């Protein structure tokens, strides 16, 4: 009987994995065990927790500037993703960091504005982080962690409880805040760079500013601990070279956006 139950469990697990196969926007195979509704709820819960734990910026100018850039970029997210409203929050912190969560949540740390020195550079970061959500990278990482560490009954686990909260928030890209480092993989980072660059270019932001942005990130390290975005989003010569190559695709999108009248005027 035990053997039969084991076989039945394995067959059920195999069925779950087969049913969870998907493709990223670039055609890469993904394993996604969670529904969009589940991910949106996890994102909302984690964002609410962040707002309770972190100091919120009360600087109207900074909030207005970040919201202006974020709104211009999110306006280019296709309606097929089902995200109609984006909540943007600026955290008052020297951290050089930003993140986006499923369910339309965006967090930007005020310290990022010391490195992302104009609207185009800030749009580069926001576009990158948004793409992690749109490409379901959080779902992918959380699904992988469930398979390798917590078993296949993931959908039945109350991930919002304290027992799983740290791992869940890390999978959502909040590792710095919860003390768990869980970097995105190289393929996920490459997708976020490519698709994020196209997204911000369609909004009328200059994609060429992605190069000095990541150069600023490297300079900000200055031989000390790197900015949080570098600790989880490695920046190196290869990355900059890939971004330079990607400008051949993103620049025409930028030119088309400008010709169509999309010219953001967000003032820091």
Rosetta silent file (secondary structure, phi, psi, omega in degrees, C-alpha in Angstrom):
SEQUENCE: XXXXXXXXXXXXXXXXXXXXXXXXXXXXXXXXXXXXXXXXXXXXXXXXXXXXXXXXXXXXXXXXXXXXXXXXXXXXXXXXXXXXXXXXXXXXXXXXXXXXXXXXXXXXXXXXXXXXXXXXXXXXXXXXXXXXXXXXXXXXXXXXXXXXXXXXXXXXXXXXXXXXXXXXXXXXXXXXXXXXXXXXXXXXXXXXXXXXXXXXXXXXXXXXXXXXXXXXXXXXXXXXXXXXXXXXXXXXXXXXXXXXXXXXXXXXXXXXXXXXXXXXXXXX
SCORE:     score description
SCORE:     0.000 S_00000001
   1 L     0.000  -42.840  179.800    0.000    0.000    0.000 S_00000001
   2 H   -60.405  -41.145 -179.882    2.846    2.392    0.897 S_00000001
   3 H   -62.773  -41.508  179.794    4.471    1.711   -2.450 S_00000001
   4 H   -64.684  -40.487  178.700    1.232    2.448   -4.275 S_00000001
   5 H   -64.834  -39.187  179.115    0.795    5.688   -2.354 S_00000001
   6 H   -63.185  -44.364  178.979    4.377    6.686   -3.142 S_00000001
   7 H   -63.387  -40.108  179.601    3.835    6.002   -6.831 S_00000001
   8 H   -64.250  -39.471  178.440    0.588    7.932   -6.761 S_00000001
   9 H   -64.908  -40.503  179.207    2.337   10.852   -5.110 S_00000001
  10 H   -65.686  -40.380  178.550    5.104   10.822   -7.693 S_00000001
  11 H   -64.545  -40.454  178.770    2.590   10.715  -10.520 S_00000001
  12 H   -64.738  -40.941  178.700    0.697   13.638   -9.000 S_00000001
  13 H   -63.921  -42.154  179.194    3.937   15.578   -8.594 S_00000001
  14 H   -62.382  -40.413  178.307    4.908   14.858  -12.189 S_00000001
  15 H   -63.696  -39.013  179.086    1.504   16.062  -13.346 S_00000001
  16 H   -62.899  -44.424 -178.157    1.907   19.252  -11.331 S_00000001
  17 H   -66.989  -41.409  178.833    5.313   19.953  -12.866 S_00000001
  18 H   -63.524  -38.463 -179.280    4.134   19.263  -16.395 S_00000001
  19 H   -74.060  -14.220 -176.709    1.172   21.552  -15.894 S_00000001
  20 L   -96.325    0.451 -178.778    3.433   24.284  -14.546 S_00000001
  21 E   -70.122  135.433 -179.139    5.659   24.580  -17.623 S_00000001
  22 E  -147.191 -178.601  177.632    5.575   28.024  -19.219 S_00000001
  23 E  -128.851  142.204  174.985    7.674   30.366  -21.330 S_00000001
  24 L   -76.228  169.868  179.615    9.191   33.729  -20.506 S_00000001
  25 L   -58.788  -19.902  178.298    8.649   36.708  -22.855 S_00000001
  26 L   -96.646    3.978  177.968   11.902   35.760  -24.622 S_00000001
  27 L    92.591    4.926  179.354   10.831   32.138  -25.113 S_00000001
  28 L   -76.523  139.221  179.755   12.865   30.653  -22.264 S_00000001
  29 E   -69.244  138.496  179.081   11.272   27.656  -20.508 S_00000001
  30 E  -131.835  152.273  172.060   10.021   28.340  -16.985 S_00000001
  31 E  -109.993  111.267 -176.268    8.610   26.286  -14.125 S_00000001
  32 L  -121.654  111.541 -177.157    5.753   28.232  -12.512 S_00000001
  33 L   -95.217  -11.325 -174.175    3.853   26.578   -9.665 S_00000001
  34 L  -111.938  145.600  178.507    1.864   29.607   -8.504 S_00000001
  35 L   -78.098  160.239  175.390   -1.097   31.322  -10.097 S_00000001
  36 H   -56.911  -36.352  179.771   -1.041   35.067  -10.850 S_00000001
  37 H   -64.038  -42.472  178.210   -3.621   35.522   -8.089 S_00000001
  38 H   -63.745  -43.956 -179.539   -1.373   33.814   -5.537 S_00000001
  39 H   -65.291  -39.988  178.539    1.645   35.869   -6.604 S_00000001
  40 H   -62.071  -39.644  179.707   -0.338   39.103   -6.492 S_00000001
  41 H   -67.463  -41.697  177.423   -1.460   38.332   -2.944 S_00000001
  42 H   -62.335  -41.194  179.133    2.093   37.511   -1.863 S_00000001
  43 H   -63.768  -45.152 -179.742    3.293   40.752   -3.438 S_00000001
  44 H   -63.821  -43.939 -179.735    0.616   42.836   -1.726 S_00000001
  45 H   -63.119  -44.187 -179.457    1.231   41.213    1.659 S_00000001
  46 H   -65.861  -38.325 -179.599    5.004   41.672    1.403 S_00000001
  47 H   -66.490  -41.484  177.171    4.621   45.289    0.283 S_00000001
  48 H   -61.528  -39.241  178.398    2.361   46.082    3.217 S_00000001
  49 H   -65.747  -40.387  177.990    4.914   44.575    5.547 S_00000001
  50 H   -60.815  -42.896 -178.305    7.673   46.668    3.964 S_00000001
  51 H   -65.618  -27.391  177.961    5.643   49.843    4.457 S_00000001
  52 H   -78.931  -32.163 -174.004    5.215   49.001    8.132 S_00000001
  53 H   -89.944  -32.947 -173.641    8.899   48.232    8.677 S_00000001
  54 L   -99.745  154.238  177.554   10.621   50.883    6.571 S_00000001
  55 L   -78.816  126.672 -179.738   10.569   54.674    6.915 S_00000001
  56 E   -87.686  141.317  178.244    8.497   56.298    4.188 S_00000001
  57 L   -72.224  135.583  176.512    9.734   59.465    2.504 S_00000001
  58 L  -106.466    8.404 -179.648    7.683   62.572    3.246 S_00000001
  59 L   -78.631  108.085 -176.318    9.512   64.670    0.663 S_00000001
  60 H   -61.704  -36.826 -179.305    6.789   65.754   -1.762 S_00000001
  61 H   -65.684  -46.165 -179.794    9.319   66.677   -4.450 S_00000001
  62 H   -65.225  -43.964  179.511   11.053   63.299   -4.351 S_00000001
  63 H   -62.230  -41.452  179.644    7.771   61.409   -4.265 S_00000001
  64 H   -65.566  -40.272  179.529    6.439   63.394   -7.190 S_00000001
  65 H   -64.220  -49.702 -178.949    9.591   62.845   -9.235 S_00000001
  66 H   -63.718  -41.330  179.046    9.709   59.084   -8.668 S_00000001
  67 H   -64.198  -38.187  179.304    5.980   58.752   -9.329 S_00000001
  68 H   -60.100  -47.347  179.678    6.327   60.742  -12.556 S_00000001
  69 H   -66.275  -46.551 -177.717    9.003   58.376  -13.892 S_00000001
  70 H   -62.040  -41.819 -178.762    7.226   55.246  -12.672 S_00000001
  71 H   -65.588  -36.921  178.827    3.887   56.279  -14.157 S_00000001
  72 H   -66.308  -39.380 -179.764    5.456   56.960  -17.552 S_00000001
  73 H   -72.862  -46.194 -177.609    7.097   53.530  -17.609 S_00000001
  74 H   -65.625  -23.703  178.013    4.110   51.584  -16.284 S_00000001
  75 L   -63.483  -18.282 -179.177    1.884   53.229  -18.888 S_00000001
  76 L   -94.799    0.609  177.278    3.736   51.110  -21.447 S_00000001
  77 L   -74.536  123.084 -178.539    2.937   47.801  -19.744 S_00000001
  78 L   -57.276  143.697 -178.755    0.544   45.918  -22.050 S_00000001
  79 H   -63.455  -18.873 -179.460   -2.982   45.516  -20.699 S_00000001
  80 H   -63.176  -18.934  178.206   -2.659   41.766  -21.226 S_00000001
  81 H   -77.155  -13.311  174.749   -0.679   41.589  -17.975 S_00000001
  82 L    73.239   19.771  178.453   -3.832   42.577  -16.087 S_00000001
  83 L  -107.628  105.689 -174.887   -2.187   45.215  -13.889 S_00000001
  84 L   -92.771  -28.531 -178.107   -4.316   48.340  -14.042 S_00000001
  85 L  -130.468  135.422  177.530   -2.959   50.260  -11.063 S_00000001
  86 L  -115.073  129.726  175.545    0.601   50.552   -9.770 S_00000001
  87 E   -96.767  125.111 -177.591    1.358   51.672   -6.227 S_00000001
  88 E  -115.835  126.645 -179.808    4.637   53.577   -5.948 S_00000001
  89 E  -128.592  135.539  174.574    6.316   54.184   -2.585 S_00000001
  90 E  -103.520  125.062  177.964    9.583   55.978   -1.839 S_00000001
  91 E   -95.795  133.421 -179.233   11.449   54.722    1.228 S_00000001
  92 L   -81.754   93.429 -175.369   13.584   57.238    3.107 S_00000001
  93 L  -158.044  150.522  177.671   16.856   55.349    3.204 S_00000001
  94 L   -78.628   -3.826  178.740   20.437   55.657    1.960 S_00000001
  95 L   -59.362  136.838  174.784   20.140   52.234    0.356 S_00000001
  96 L   -93.206   86.540 -170.035   20.840   52.283   -3.372 S_00000001
  97 L  -157.270  160.589  174.238   17.969   50.003   -4.199 S_00000001
  98 E  -160.704  161.487  177.943   14.570   49.548   -5.816 S_00000001
  99 E  -157.973  161.556  171.397   12.180   46.671   -6.403 S_00000001
 100 E  -132.514  146.639 -176.672    8.872   45.755   -7.994 S_00000001
 101 E  -125.607  152.626  174.294    6.440   43.126   -6.739 S_00000001
 102 L   -54.673  146.822 -178.887    3.597   41.138   -8.315 S_00000001
 103 L    94.591    5.328  176.253    0.289   42.916   -8.030 S_00000001
 104 L    83.222   46.181 -179.442    1.570   46.291   -9.204 S_00000001
 105 E  -119.332  132.856  179.825    3.865   47.384   -6.366 S_00000001
 106 E  -130.878  128.830  176.392    7.006   49.504   -6.797 S_00000001
 107 E  -121.204  132.567  178.121    9.437   50.522   -4.075 S_00000001
 108 E  -128.934  129.776  176.635   12.297   52.985   -4.560 S_00000001
 109 E   -88.552  137.293 -175.086   14.852   53.906   -1.902 S_00000001
 110 H   -60.629  -25.477  177.854   15.809   57.575   -1.887 S_00000001
 111 H   -63.011  -23.531  178.867   19.498   56.616   -1.890 S_00000001
 112 H   -62.562  -29.601 -175.844   19.087   55.365   -5.447 S_00000001
 113 H   -70.338  -13.506  174.243   18.656   58.966   -6.609 S_00000001
 114 H   -77.611  -17.717 -177.110   22.291   59.668   -5.722 S_00000001
 115 L  -110.945  -43.161  173.457   23.333   57.136   -8.373 S_00000001
 116 L   -84.136   93.224 -161.637   20.466   57.276  -10.892 S_00000001
 117 L   -89.380   -1.037  174.749   21.163   60.920  -11.625 S_00000001
 118 L  -150.998  176.354 -174.796   18.435   61.802  -14.109 S_00000001
 119 H   -63.403  -32.902 -178.316   14.980   60.628  -15.173 S_00000001
 120 H   -70.375  -39.052  178.639   16.351   58.307  -17.860 S_00000001
 121 H   -69.432  -39.007  176.232   18.653   56.500  -15.442 S_00000001
 122 H   -65.248  -39.525  178.069   15.868   56.121  -12.884 S_00000001
 123 H   -63.646  -31.487  176.846   13.597   54.802  -15.649 S_00000001
 124 H   -61.791  -46.048 -179.772   16.281   52.237  -16.487 S_00000001
 125 H   -66.675  -46.332 -178.373   16.144   50.834  -12.958 S_00000001
 126 H   -63.588  -42.274  177.579   12.358   50.904  -12.758 S_00000001
 127 H   -61.370  -40.249  177.984   12.015   49.265  -16.171 S_00000001
 128 H   -61.969  -48.489 -177.563   14.449   46.558  -15.121 S_00000001
 129 H   -67.850  -39.325  177.400   12.613   45.829  -11.882 S_00000001
 130 H   -59.832  -39.605 -177.484    9.192   45.881  -13.560 S_00000001
 131 H   -65.806  -31.717  174.682   10.374   43.339  -16.087 S_00000001
 132 H   -57.836  -38.157  178.931   11.314   40.919  -13.325 S_00000001
 133 H   -72.725  -49.071 -175.707    7.613   40.985  -12.384 S_00000001
 134 H   -63.145  -33.569  178.952    6.247   40.876  -15.934 S_00000001
 135 L   -86.146    4.854  176.230    8.515   37.952  -16.842 S_00000001
 136 L    60.270   35.924  179.145    7.355   36.130  -13.674 S_00000001
 137 H   -66.421  -34.122  178.263   10.869   35.780  -12.317 S_00000001
 138 H   -64.898  -44.341  177.154    9.579   35.876   -8.724 S_00000001
 139 H   -59.244  -42.800 -178.811    7.179   33.024   -9.450 S_00000001
 140 H   -62.524  -45.875 -179.369   10.017   31.123  -11.077 S_00000001
 141 H   -68.643  -42.544  179.512   12.351   31.538   -8.112 S_00000001
 142 H   -64.565  -39.808  178.282    9.678   30.757   -5.545 S_00000001
 143 H   -62.527  -42.505  179.894    8.639   27.678   -7.509 S_00000001
 144 H   -64.427  -40.053 -179.758   12.226   26.476   -7.635 S_00000001
 145 H   -66.645  -33.077  178.040   12.657   26.974   -3.905 S_00000001
 146 H   -68.322  -42.386 -178.551    9.514   24.973   -3.258 S_00000001
 147 H   -64.773  -43.929 -173.767   10.675   22.080   -5.413 S_00000001
 148 H   -85.735  -24.881 -173.233   14.152   21.927   -3.920 S_00000001
 149 H  -122.360  -33.045 -172.291   13.452   22.827   -0.329 S_00000001
 150 H  -118.673    8.002  178.621    9.849   22.670    0.779 S_00000001
 151 L    86.344 -177.089 -172.787    8.322   19.926   -1.359 S_00000001
 152 L   -99.230    2.582  179.788    5.611   20.051   -3.996 S_00000001
 153 L   -90.743   34.523 -172.041    2.645   20.931   -1.807 S_00000001
 154 H   -59.703  -40.687 -175.041    3.538   24.599   -2.177 S_00000001
 155 H   -64.942  -19.175 -177.760    0.099   25.785   -3.188 S_00000001
 156 H   -97.392   -0.542 -177.258   -1.333   24.462    0.070 S_00000001
 157 L   -92.740  135.097  177.778    1.241   26.144    2.328 S_00000001
 158 L   -78.386   87.116 -174.035    0.372   29.410    4.040 S_00000001
 159 L   -69.365  -13.428  178.320    3.456   31.245    2.794 S_00000001
 160 L   -78.857   -8.503 -179.724    2.404   34.409    4.554 S_00000001
 161 L   -75.078  160.601 -175.106    3.109   32.843    7.947 S_00000001
 162 H   -59.850  -28.237 -177.481    6.322   33.643    9.789 S_00000001
 163 H   -62.366  -33.689 -175.314    7.730   30.184    9.059 S_00000001
 164 H  -114.522   -1.979 -171.166    7.966   30.895    5.335 S_00000001
 165 H   -61.364  -43.276 -178.188    7.939   34.685    5.195 S_00000001
 166 H   -60.866  -46.339 -179.767   11.701   35.140    4.872 S_00000001
 167 H   -65.895  -38.068 -179.780   12.055   32.701    1.999 S_00000001
 168 H   -66.013  -47.146 -178.898    9.011   34.115    0.261 S_00000001
 169 H   -66.020  -34.935  176.603   10.153   37.717    0.496 S_00000001
 170 H   -63.496  -41.670  178.409   13.619   36.747   -0.704 S_00000001
 171 H   -64.909  -27.609  178.756   12.092   35.066   -3.750 S_00000001
 172 L   -81.252   -2.825  178.212   10.136   38.239   -4.409 S_00000001
 173 L    97.716   19.114 -177.245   13.389   40.205   -4.558 S_00000001
 174 L  -110.750   31.487 -175.141   13.419   41.571   -1.013 S_00000001
 175 H   -61.607  -36.357 -178.576   16.512   39.725    0.197 S_00000001
 176 H   -60.963  -43.266 -175.663   18.346   42.827    1.381 S_00000001
 177 H   -72.140  -33.444 -175.103   15.574   43.789    3.751 S_00000001
 178 H   -99.875    2.858  176.023   14.989   40.322    5.198 S_00000001
 179 L    79.233   16.363  178.660   18.634   39.332    5.421 S_00000001
 180 L  -120.833  122.021  179.236   18.444   36.574    2.814 S_00000001
 181 L   -90.098  120.213  178.447   20.463   36.882   -0.382 S_00000001
 182 L  -140.980   76.674 -175.548   18.721   35.273   -3.327 S_00000001
 183 L   -63.293  152.685  171.012   20.058   36.845   -6.529 S_00000001
 184 L   -68.677  153.941  178.371   18.268   36.456   -9.815 S_00000001
 185 L   -74.403  166.957 -177.673   19.939   34.061  -12.232 S_00000001
 186 H   -60.620  -41.083 -179.912   22.029   35.219  -15.176 S_00000001
 187 H   -66.369  -39.518  178.579   19.283   34.443  -17.679 S_00000001
 188 H   -65.661  -41.356  178.589   16.707   36.325  -15.615 S_00000001
 189 H   -63.670  -41.595  179.433   19.020   39.319  -15.299 S_00000001
 190 H   -62.741  -42.316  177.320   19.674   39.322  -19.025 S_00000001
 191 H   -62.019  -44.277 -178.333   15.928   39.251  -19.725 S_00000001
 192 H   -65.417  -36.764  177.344   15.288   42.092  -17.296 S_00000001
 193 H   -64.799  -49.039 -176.022   18.037   44.184  -18.875 S_00000001
 194 H   -67.217  -52.298 -176.044   16.805   43.621  -22.433 S_00000001
 195 H   -71.885  -34.655  178.187   13.077   43.888  -21.840 S_00000001
 196 H   -66.558  -37.534  177.860   13.404   46.663  -19.284 S_00000001
 197 H   -63.704  -42.711  178.605   15.451   48.745  -21.700 S_00000001
 198 H   -65.118  -38.274 -178.294   12.768   48.333  -24.373 S_00000001
 199 H   -64.210  -47.597 -178.830   10.024   49.209  -21.873 S_00000001
 200 H   -69.892  -31.620  177.789   11.601   52.473  -20.756 S_00000001
 201 H   -66.217  -39.192  178.244   12.474   53.383  -24.358 S_00000001
 202 H   -64.679  -22.406  178.825    8.819   52.956  -25.381 S_00000001
 203 L   -84.260   -5.413  179.484    7.958   55.433  -22.629 S_00000001
 204 L    95.740   14.002  175.843   10.196   58.067  -24.222 S_00000001
 205 L   -95.007  146.345 -175.023   13.222   57.696  -21.930 S_00000001
 206 L   -76.416  111.675 -177.708   16.691   57.596  -23.471 S_00000001
 207 L   -67.497  -20.885  178.674   18.014   54.003  -23.307 S_00000001
 208 L   -61.511  -22.172 -179.756   21.594   55.202  -23.844 S_00000001
 209 H   -72.850   -7.314  175.414   21.527   56.416  -20.225 S_00000001
 210 H   -65.032  -30.134 -178.256   21.604   52.779  -19.084 S_00000001
 211 H   -67.881  -55.772  177.645   25.349   52.774  -19.704 S_00000001
 212 H   -63.339  -27.963  176.946   26.302   55.639  -17.361 S_00000001
 213 H   -57.667  -54.320 -176.230   23.792   54.326  -14.824 S_00000001
 214 H   -71.322  -24.795  171.647   25.618   51.030  -14.398 S_00000001
 215 H   -67.761  -40.093  175.997   28.947   52.836  -14.532 S_00000001
 216 H   -61.466  -39.420  179.203   27.696   55.012  -11.675 S_00000001
 217 H   -59.839  -45.542  179.746   26.725   51.860   -9.798 S_00000001
 218 H   -64.749  -40.649 -179.970   30.246   50.509  -10.123 S_00000001
 219 H   -67.167  -32.055 -178.840   31.785   53.832   -9.087 S_00000001
 220 H   -64.178  -25.517  179.340   29.469   54.028   -6.063 S_00000001
 221 H   -63.696  -46.275  173.941   31.099   50.887   -4.678 S_00000001
 222 L    52.228   34.096  179.602   34.393   52.782   -4.345 S_00000001
 223 L    81.120   -2.115  178.936   36.181   49.803   -2.850 S_00000001
 224 L  -104.868 -168.264  176.827   33.570   49.489   -0.129 S_00000001
 225 L   -60.381  133.537 -176.775   30.463   47.342    0.133 S_00000001
 226 L   -70.257  158.675  173.154   28.596   47.665   -3.192 S_00000001
 227 L   -55.860  153.412 -177.123   25.158   49.266   -3.496 S_00000001
 228 H   -56.274  -36.540  179.387   22.338   46.843   -2.809 S_00000001
 229 H   -63.736  -27.760  177.087   21.417   46.775   -6.497 S_00000001
 230 H   -80.370  -30.494 -177.492   24.925   45.530   -7.250 S_00000001
 231 H   -69.146  -28.438  179.419   24.864   42.890   -4.529 S_00000001
 232 H  -113.683   -9.205  179.298   21.840   41.225   -6.086 S_00000001
 233 L  -130.667   77.611 -173.167   22.170   42.555   -9.669 S_00000001
 234 L   -52.378  131.648  178.726   25.842   42.038  -10.606 S_00000001
 235 L  -116.459  128.570 -179.329   27.190   44.806  -12.809 S_00000001
 236 L  -152.958 -178.117 -177.247   30.313   44.239  -14.843 S_00000001
 237 H   -61.066  -36.010  179.890   31.942   44.917  -18.193 S_00000001
 238 H   -64.412  -40.692 -179.539   30.001   42.085  -19.836 S_00000001
 239 H   -63.712  -46.174 -179.804   26.699   43.533  -18.721 S_00000001
 240 H   -63.236  -38.979  178.128   27.535   46.987  -20.040 S_00000001
 241 H   -62.713  -40.877  178.793   28.715   45.474  -23.327 S_00000001
 242 H   -65.627  -37.866  178.114   25.416   43.610  -23.669 S_00000001
 243 H   -66.620  -39.679  176.874   23.489   46.808  -22.966 S_00000001
 244 H   -59.511  -43.240  179.790   25.483   48.659  -25.597 S_00000001
 245 H   -65.149  -35.306 -177.322   24.582   45.955  -28.101 S_00000001
 246 H   -72.208  -17.095  178.830   20.928   46.130  -27.090 S_00000001
 247 H   -61.563  -25.726  178.400   20.810   49.846  -27.908 S_00000001
 248 H   -62.283  -28.604  177.802   20.498   48.902  -31.571 S_00000001
 249 H   -91.582  -40.439 -174.767   17.023   47.594  -30.740 S_00000001
 250 H   -75.845  -33.603 -176.712   16.010   50.027  -28.007 S_00000001
 251 H   -61.631  -44.209  175.724   17.057   53.284  -29.688 S_00000001
 252 H   -60.086  -34.276  177.197   14.534   53.013  -32.559 S_00000001
 253 H   -64.718  -40.288  177.205   11.806   52.386  -29.957 S_00000001
 254 H   -63.483  -44.692 -179.780   12.883   55.559  -28.175 S_00000001
 255 H   -64.533  -38.736  177.348   12.853   57.531  -31.410 S_00000001
 256 H   -64.925  -40.886  179.817    9.378   56.232  -32.257 S_00000001
 257 H   -63.635  -43.858 -179.872    8.111   57.184  -28.807 S_00000001
 258 H   -65.395  -39.298  178.176    9.483   60.705  -29.105 S_00000001
 259 H   -64.020  -28.989  179.439    7.996   61.070  -32.585 S_00000001
 260 L   -84.985    2.495  177.024    4.649   60.052  -31.097 S_00000001
 261 L    93.870    7.265  178.708    4.896   62.815  -28.515 S_00000001
 262 L   -86.952  102.073 -177.172    6.072   60.776  -25.544 S_00000001
 263 L  -138.334   78.379 -177.486    8.578   63.086  -23.900 S_00000001
 264 L   -55.592  140.922  178.912    8.540   62.728  -20.077 S_00000001
 265 L  -127.018   64.792 -177.938    9.538   65.839  -18.176 S_00000001
 266 L   -91.460  121.256 -174.944   10.113   64.480  -14.664 S_00000001
 267 L  -101.673  122.338  178.333   12.134   66.910  -12.565 S_00000001
 268 L   -71.623    0.000    0.000   14.281   65.613   -9.694 S_00000001
